[in-house]
Coordinates of C-alpha atoms in Angstrom, one line a residue:
M1 CA 70.9 -8.2 -10.0
S2 CA 74.0 -7.2 -11.3
D3 CA 75.4 -8.9 -14.3
T4 CA 78.9 -9.4 -12.5
K5 CA 79.2 -13.0 -12.2
I6 CA 81.0 -13.9 -8.8
K7 CA 83.1 -17.0 -9.2
T8 CA 84.7 -17.5 -5.8
M9 CA 83.8 -17.0 -2.3
E10 CA 86.8 -14.7 -2.0
E11 CA 85.5 -12.5 -4.7
F12 CA 82.1 -12.4 -3.2
A13 CA 83.8 -11.7 0.2
S14 CA 85.6 -8.7 -1.3
V15 CA 82.5 -7.2 -3.0
S16 CA 80.8 -7.6 0.3
G17 CA 83.2 -5.7 2.2
L18 CA 83.7 -8.6 4.7
S19 CA 86.4 -11.2 5.3
R20 CA 86.4 -14.5 3.7
P21 CA 85.9 -16.7 7.0
T22 CA 83.0 -14.5 8.0
V23 CA 81.2 -15.2 4.6
S24 CA 82.0 -18.7 5.1
K25 CA 80.5 -18.9 8.5
Y26 CA 77.3 -17.3 7.0
F27 CA 77.0 -20.0 4.3
F28 CA 77.1 -22.7 6.8
D29 CA 74.9 -21.5 9.4
A30 CA 73.5 -17.9 9.0
S31 CA 72.7 -17.5 12.7
S32 CA 76.3 -17.9 13.4
V33 CA 77.0 -14.2 12.6
R34 CA 75.8 -11.1 13.7
K35 CA 72.5 -9.7 12.3
S36 CA 74.2 -6.6 11.0
T37 CA 76.6 -8.8 9.1
R38 CA 73.9 -11.3 7.9
A39 CA 71.9 -8.1 6.4
K40 CA 75.1 -7.0 4.5
I41 CA 75.8 -10.5 3.1
E42 CA 72.1 -10.9 2.2
E43 CA 72.0 -7.6 0.5
A44 CA 75.2 -8.5 -1.7
L45 CA 73.4 -11.8 -2.7
E46 CA 70.6 -9.8 -4.2
R47 CA 73.1 -7.6 -6.2
Y48 CA 75.5 -10.2 -7.4
D49 CA 75.3 -13.4 -9.2
Y50 CA 76.8 -15.8 -6.8
T51 CA 76.0 -19.3 -5.6
P52 CA 78.5 -21.1 -2.9
N53 CA 80.1 -24.4 -3.4
M54 CA 78.6 -25.9 -0.3
Y55 CA 80.8 -28.9 -0.3
A56 CA 83.6 -26.9 -0.3
V57 CA 82.2 -24.9 2.7
N58 CA 81.7 -28.0 4.6
Q59 CA 85.1 -29.3 3.8
N60 CA 86.8 -26.3 4.8
R61 CA 85.2 -26.4 8.2
R62 CA 86.2 -30.2 8.8
L63 CA 89.8 -29.7 7.7
T64 CA 90.7 -27.6 10.6
R65 CA 91.3 -28.8 14.2
T66 CA 93.4 -26.0 15.2
V67 CA 93.0 -23.8 18.2
G68 CA 94.8 -20.7 18.7
I69 CA 95.8 -19.7 22.4
L70 CA 97.0 -16.2 22.6
V71 CA 98.7 -14.9 25.8
P72 CA 100.1 -11.4 26.6
F73 CA 103.5 -12.5 28.2
L74 CA 104.4 -16.2 27.9
A75 CA 107.6 -15.5 30.0
D76 CA 105.4 -14.9 32.9
P77 CA 105.2 -18.1 34.7
F78 CA 101.4 -17.2 35.5
F79 CA 100.4 -17.4 31.9
A80 CA 102.8 -20.1 31.2
E81 CA 101.2 -22.3 33.6
I82 CA 97.5 -21.5 32.5
A83 CA 98.5 -21.8 28.8
R84 CA 100.1 -25.3 29.5
T85 CA 96.9 -26.4 31.3
I86 CA 94.7 -25.0 28.5
E87 CA 97.0 -26.7 25.9
R88 CA 96.8 -30.0 27.5
L89 CA 92.9 -29.9 27.5
C90 CA 92.8 -29.0 24.0
H91 CA 94.9 -32.1 23.1
N92 CA 92.6 -34.4 25.0
A93 CA 89.6 -32.8 23.4
G94 CA 91.1 -33.8 19.9
F95 CA 92.4 -30.5 19.0
R96 CA 95.6 -29.0 17.7
P97 CA 96.5 -26.2 20.1
I98 CA 98.9 -23.4 19.1
V99 CA 100.1 -20.9 21.6
F100 CA 101.0 -17.4 20.7
S101 CA 102.6 -14.7 23.0
S102 CA 102.4 -11.0 22.4
H103 CA 105.5 -10.5 24.8
G104 CA 103.5 -7.1 26.1
E105 CA 103.8 -5.7 22.7
P106 CA 100.5 -4.4 20.8
E107 CA 101.8 -4.7 17.4
L108 CA 102.9 -8.2 17.9
E109 CA 99.5 -9.0 19.5
V110 CA 98.0 -7.7 16.2
D111 CA 100.3 -9.8 14.1
N112 CA 99.6 -13.0 16.1
L113 CA 96.0 -12.5 15.1
K114 CA 96.7 -12.3 11.9
S115 CA 98.9 -15.3 11.8
L116 CA 96.2 -17.1 13.5
L117 CA 93.4 -16.1 11.2
A118 CA 95.3 -17.4 8.3
M119 CA 95.4 -20.8 9.9
K120 CA 91.6 -20.8 9.5
P121 CA 91.3 -22.0 13.3
A122 CA 88.3 -23.9 14.6
G123 CA 88.6 -21.3 17.4
A124 CA 90.4 -19.2 19.9
L125 CA 91.2 -18.8 23.6
L126 CA 92.4 -15.1 24.1
A127 CA 93.9 -13.3 27.1
P128 CA 94.3 -9.8 25.4
L129 CA 96.9 -7.2 26.6
G130 CA 93.9 -5.3 27.5
R131 CA 94.4 -1.4 27.8
L132 CA 97.3 -1.5 25.0
S133 CA 95.4 -4.0 22.7
D134 CA 94.1 -2.8 19.3
Q135 CA 90.4 -3.0 20.0
E136 CA 89.4 -2.8 16.3
A137 CA 91.8 -5.9 15.5
L138 CA 90.5 -7.9 18.3
S139 CA 87.1 -7.1 17.6
S140 CA 87.3 -8.1 13.8
F141 CA 89.2 -11.3 15.0
C142 CA 86.3 -12.4 17.2
D143 CA 83.7 -11.6 14.4
D144 CA 85.6 -14.1 12.3
V145 CA 86.6 -16.7 14.8
P146 CA 84.7 -18.3 17.6
S147 CA 86.5 -17.0 20.6
V148 CA 86.5 -17.2 24.5
L149 CA 88.6 -14.7 26.5
F150 CA 90.2 -15.9 29.8
D151 CA 91.9 -13.7 32.7
S152 CA 91.8 -10.4 30.5
N153 CA 88.2 -9.3 30.1
I154 CA 87.3 -6.9 27.3
E155 CA 83.6 -6.2 27.2
N156 CA 81.4 -7.7 24.4
L157 CA 84.2 -9.4 22.7
G158 CA 84.0 -13.2 21.9
E159 CA 81.3 -15.6 23.1
G160 CA 82.4 -15.7 26.7
F161 CA 84.9 -14.8 29.3
V162 CA 86.2 -17.0 32.1
G163 CA 88.4 -15.3 35.1
L164 CA 88.7 -14.6 38.7
D165 CA 86.0 -12.8 40.9
N166 CA 88.1 -9.7 41.8
D167 CA 85.5 -8.4 43.9
Q168 CA 85.5 -11.7 45.9
S169 CA 89.4 -12.3 46.1
I170 CA 90.2 -8.6 46.8
G171 CA 87.6 -8.4 49.4
A172 CA 88.9 -11.8 51.0
I173 CA 92.3 -10.6 51.6
V174 CA 91.4 -6.9 52.4
R175 CA 89.2 -8.5 55.1
Y176 CA 92.1 -10.6 56.3
L177 CA 94.7 -7.7 56.4
C178 CA 92.1 -5.3 58.4
E179 CA 91.2 -8.2 60.8
S180 CA 94.8 -9.3 61.5
G181 CA 96.6 -5.8 61.8
E182 CA 96.6 -2.3 60.3
P183 CA 94.2 -1.7 57.3
P184 CA 96.3 -2.2 54.0
C185 CA 97.5 0.5 51.6
F186 CA 97.0 -0.7 47.8
F187 CA 100.0 -0.4 45.8
E188 CA 99.6 -0.7 42.0
G189 CA 101.0 0.1 38.7
R190 CA 99.6 3.3 37.5
S191 CA 100.1 2.1 33.7
A192 CA 99.2 -1.6 34.3
P193 CA 97.6 -2.7 31.0
N194 CA 95.6 -5.3 32.3
P195 CA 91.9 -4.7 32.9
N196 CA 91.8 -6.6 36.1
V197 CA 93.6 -3.7 37.9
R198 CA 90.5 -1.6 37.6
S199 CA 88.2 -4.1 39.1
K200 CA 90.6 -5.0 41.8
L201 CA 91.0 -1.1 42.6
R202 CA 87.3 -0.7 42.7
A203 CA 86.9 -3.8 45.1
Y204 CA 89.7 -2.4 47.4
K205 CA 87.8 0.9 47.8
K206 CA 84.6 -0.9 48.4
T207 CA 85.9 -3.3 51.0
M208 CA 87.7 -0.5 52.7
Q209 CA 84.6 1.4 52.8
D210 CA 82.4 -1.4 53.9
L211 CA 84.7 -1.9 56.8
G212 CA 84.8 1.8 58.0
H213 CA 88.4 2.3 56.7
E214 CA 89.8 5.0 54.5
A215 CA 91.1 3.6 51.1
H216 CA 94.8 4.8 50.4
I217 CA 96.4 4.0 47.1
V218 CA 100.0 4.3 46.3
Y219 CA 100.7 4.3 42.5
A220 CA 103.8 2.8 41.0
D221 CA 105.0 4.5 37.8
G222 CA 106.4 2.3 35.0
E223 CA 105.4 0.9 31.6
G224 CA 105.5 -2.5 30.4
W225 CA 105.4 -6.1 31.9
D226 CA 108.6 -5.9 33.9
F227 CA 106.5 -5.8 37.2
E228 CA 109.2 -6.7 39.6
A229 CA 111.5 -3.7 38.6
I230 CA 108.4 -1.3 38.7
G231 CA 107.6 -2.8 42.2
Y232 CA 111.3 -2.3 43.4
Q233 CA 111.7 1.1 41.9
A234 CA 108.6 2.6 42.6
G235 CA 108.7 0.8 46.2
I236 CA 112.2 2.5 47.1
K237 CA 110.8 5.9 46.2
A238 CA 107.4 5.4 48.2
L239 CA 109.2 4.1 51.2
R240 CA 111.7 7.0 51.2
E241 CA 108.9 9.3 50.6
R242 CA 107.0 7.8 53.4
A243 CA 104.1 7.5 51.2
F244 CA 102.2 4.5 52.9
S245 CA 99.9 5.4 55.6
S246 CA 99.9 2.0 57.4
N247 CA 102.3 -0.7 57.7
T248 CA 100.5 -3.1 55.8
V249 CA 100.8 -2.9 51.9
L250 CA 98.6 -4.9 49.4
C251 CA 100.2 -5.1 46.1
G252 CA 97.9 -5.6 43.0
N253 CA 99.6 -8.6 41.8
D254 CA 102.6 -10.9 43.1
R255 CA 105.0 -9.9 40.6
L256 CA 104.7 -6.2 41.9
A257 CA 105.1 -7.7 45.4
V258 CA 108.5 -9.4 44.6
G259 CA 110.1 -6.1 43.6
F260 CA 108.4 -4.5 46.6
L261 CA 109.6 -7.0 49.0
A262 CA 113.3 -6.2 47.5
A263 CA 112.6 -2.5 47.9
A264 CA 111.8 -3.2 51.6
Y265 CA 115.0 -5.3 52.1
E266 CA 117.1 -2.3 50.4
E267 CA 115.6 -0.1 53.0
G268 CA 116.4 -2.2 55.8
L269 CA 112.8 -2.9 56.7
R270 CA 112.1 -6.3 57.9
V271 CA 108.8 -7.7 56.4
G272 CA 106.6 -10.4 58.2
R273 CA 103.9 -10.7 61.0
G274 CA 106.4 -11.6 64.0
D275 CA 108.0 -9.0 66.5
G276 CA 110.7 -6.6 65.0
C277 CA 108.9 -6.8 61.8
A278 CA 108.0 -3.0 60.1
L279 CA 105.8 -4.0 57.3
R280 CA 103.3 -6.7 56.3
V281 CA 103.1 -7.1 52.4
A282 CA 100.5 -9.3 50.6
G283 CA 99.9 -10.0 46.8
H284 CA 97.3 -11.2 44.5
D285 CA 97.3 -14.4 42.0
D286 CA 99.6 -16.7 44.1
H287 CA 102.3 -16.7 41.4
P288 CA 104.4 -19.9 41.3
F289 CA 107.4 -18.1 42.8
S290 CA 105.4 -16.4 45.5
R291 CA 106.1 -19.3 48.2
F292 CA 109.6 -18.9 47.6
T293 CA 110.1 -15.1 48.2
C294 CA 111.6 -14.1 51.6
P295 CA 109.5 -14.0 53.4
P296 CA 106.9 -16.4 51.6
L297 CA 104.0 -14.2 50.5
T298 CA 100.4 -14.0 51.5
T299 CA 98.2 -13.7 48.5
V300 CA 95.0 -15.0 46.8
S301 CA 95.2 -18.3 44.9
Q302 CA 93.4 -18.5 41.5
D303 CA 92.2 -22.0 40.5
F304 CA 94.1 -22.2 37.3
D305 CA 92.6 -25.9 36.4
A306 CA 89.2 -24.7 36.8
I307 CA 89.6 -21.3 34.7
A308 CA 91.4 -23.5 32.0
A309 CA 88.7 -26.1 32.0
R310 CA 85.7 -23.8 32.0
S311 CA 87.4 -21.7 29.1
V312 CA 87.8 -25.0 26.8
E313 CA 84.6 -26.3 27.6
L314 CA 83.0 -23.0 26.4
L315 CA 84.9 -22.8 23.2
T316 CA 84.5 -26.4 22.3
G317 CA 80.6 -26.2 23.0
L318 CA 80.6 -23.8 20.0
F319 CA 81.8 -26.4 17.7
D320 CA 78.8 -28.4 17.8
D321 CA 77.3 -28.2 14.3
H322 CA 74.1 -28.5 15.3
S323 CA 74.0 -25.4 17.4
E324 CA 73.7 -21.7 16.6
R325 CA 76.6 -19.3 17.6
P326 CA 75.3 -17.7 20.7
T327 CA 74.2 -14.1 20.8
D328 CA 74.6 -13.7 24.6
R329 CA 78.2 -13.7 26.0
K330 CA 78.5 -16.1 28.9
T331 CA 80.7 -14.9 31.9
T332 CA 82.1 -17.5 34.4
L333 CA 84.1 -16.0 37.4
F334 CA 85.8 -18.4 40.1
H335 CA 86.4 -17.3 43.6
G336 CA 89.9 -16.9 44.8
R337 CA 91.4 -18.8 47.8
L338 CA 93.3 -16.8 50.5
V339 CA 96.7 -18.3 51.2
I340 CA 98.2 -17.0 54.4
R341 CA 102.0 -17.0 54.5
A342 CA 104.7 -15.4 56.7
S343 CA 104.8 -11.9 54.6
A344 CA 101.4 -10.8 56.5

């Protein structure tokens, strides 16, 4: 053992090469940290003269009832609605929720994680940006703070994920569109950051193949979260170039569909199911505005309440002082509900 006397947990964390919250979690419950992290701490304990103040450890754990809620874009009513529901459920469970929005900016997401970590939260509910996220920063945060991801799944991060079963939801709307008219083309952002895009594309291709149809994907160029503008500009270009092989277009999300509806109007194309209609258009998510588009948008509805409730349930279950931090990541996927309106 080294002759160096370590007086504080901050000093011990520094010489261990770990963060203070991680070290604190180890002393409260060694099983709550990863095996490799535990080995690193125990190796440092053999090298340095340090005994933690367990009363302080327990006091620090009890002091915080803060739960962080991180969403990628709070200006989007979709995320505003689910964040509002999660916030209410956290309040009802006796916690103090704090909502952070990354506004589509990777640097701001990292800053939000740092700000939240400084608050010593009891836990966090995270909807990361996805492809644009700093994976190292997210991984480090989830190592230090009990976390559950929702909507945006990044493999192996956090203790669980809660979201929509895209295989089921995309499968349902593709089958409906094929049964009620021409098989749909899929219209999706080429650079969309959300990892749901990949699973939706995969589900679309599989369902079309299962039904004996050829998949046809038209990509919308554009960066960022201004999906309406991307859908409008790319929609105008695709319509003028006759890029769609069908008169039915399934958009990757409702916000993209809103822009595409505007593009169809600009090109003088009537959207709907009736006589004289040139296009059928559908979306995905049942965005709060989708029922008020012209015409109202056929889509797939997500169960906000169920996703929010399960997310909070998973997270608060981690706060039981008598339970170990789980090593198996729990995934809960809810089915979407087909919502048929006038657009398709």
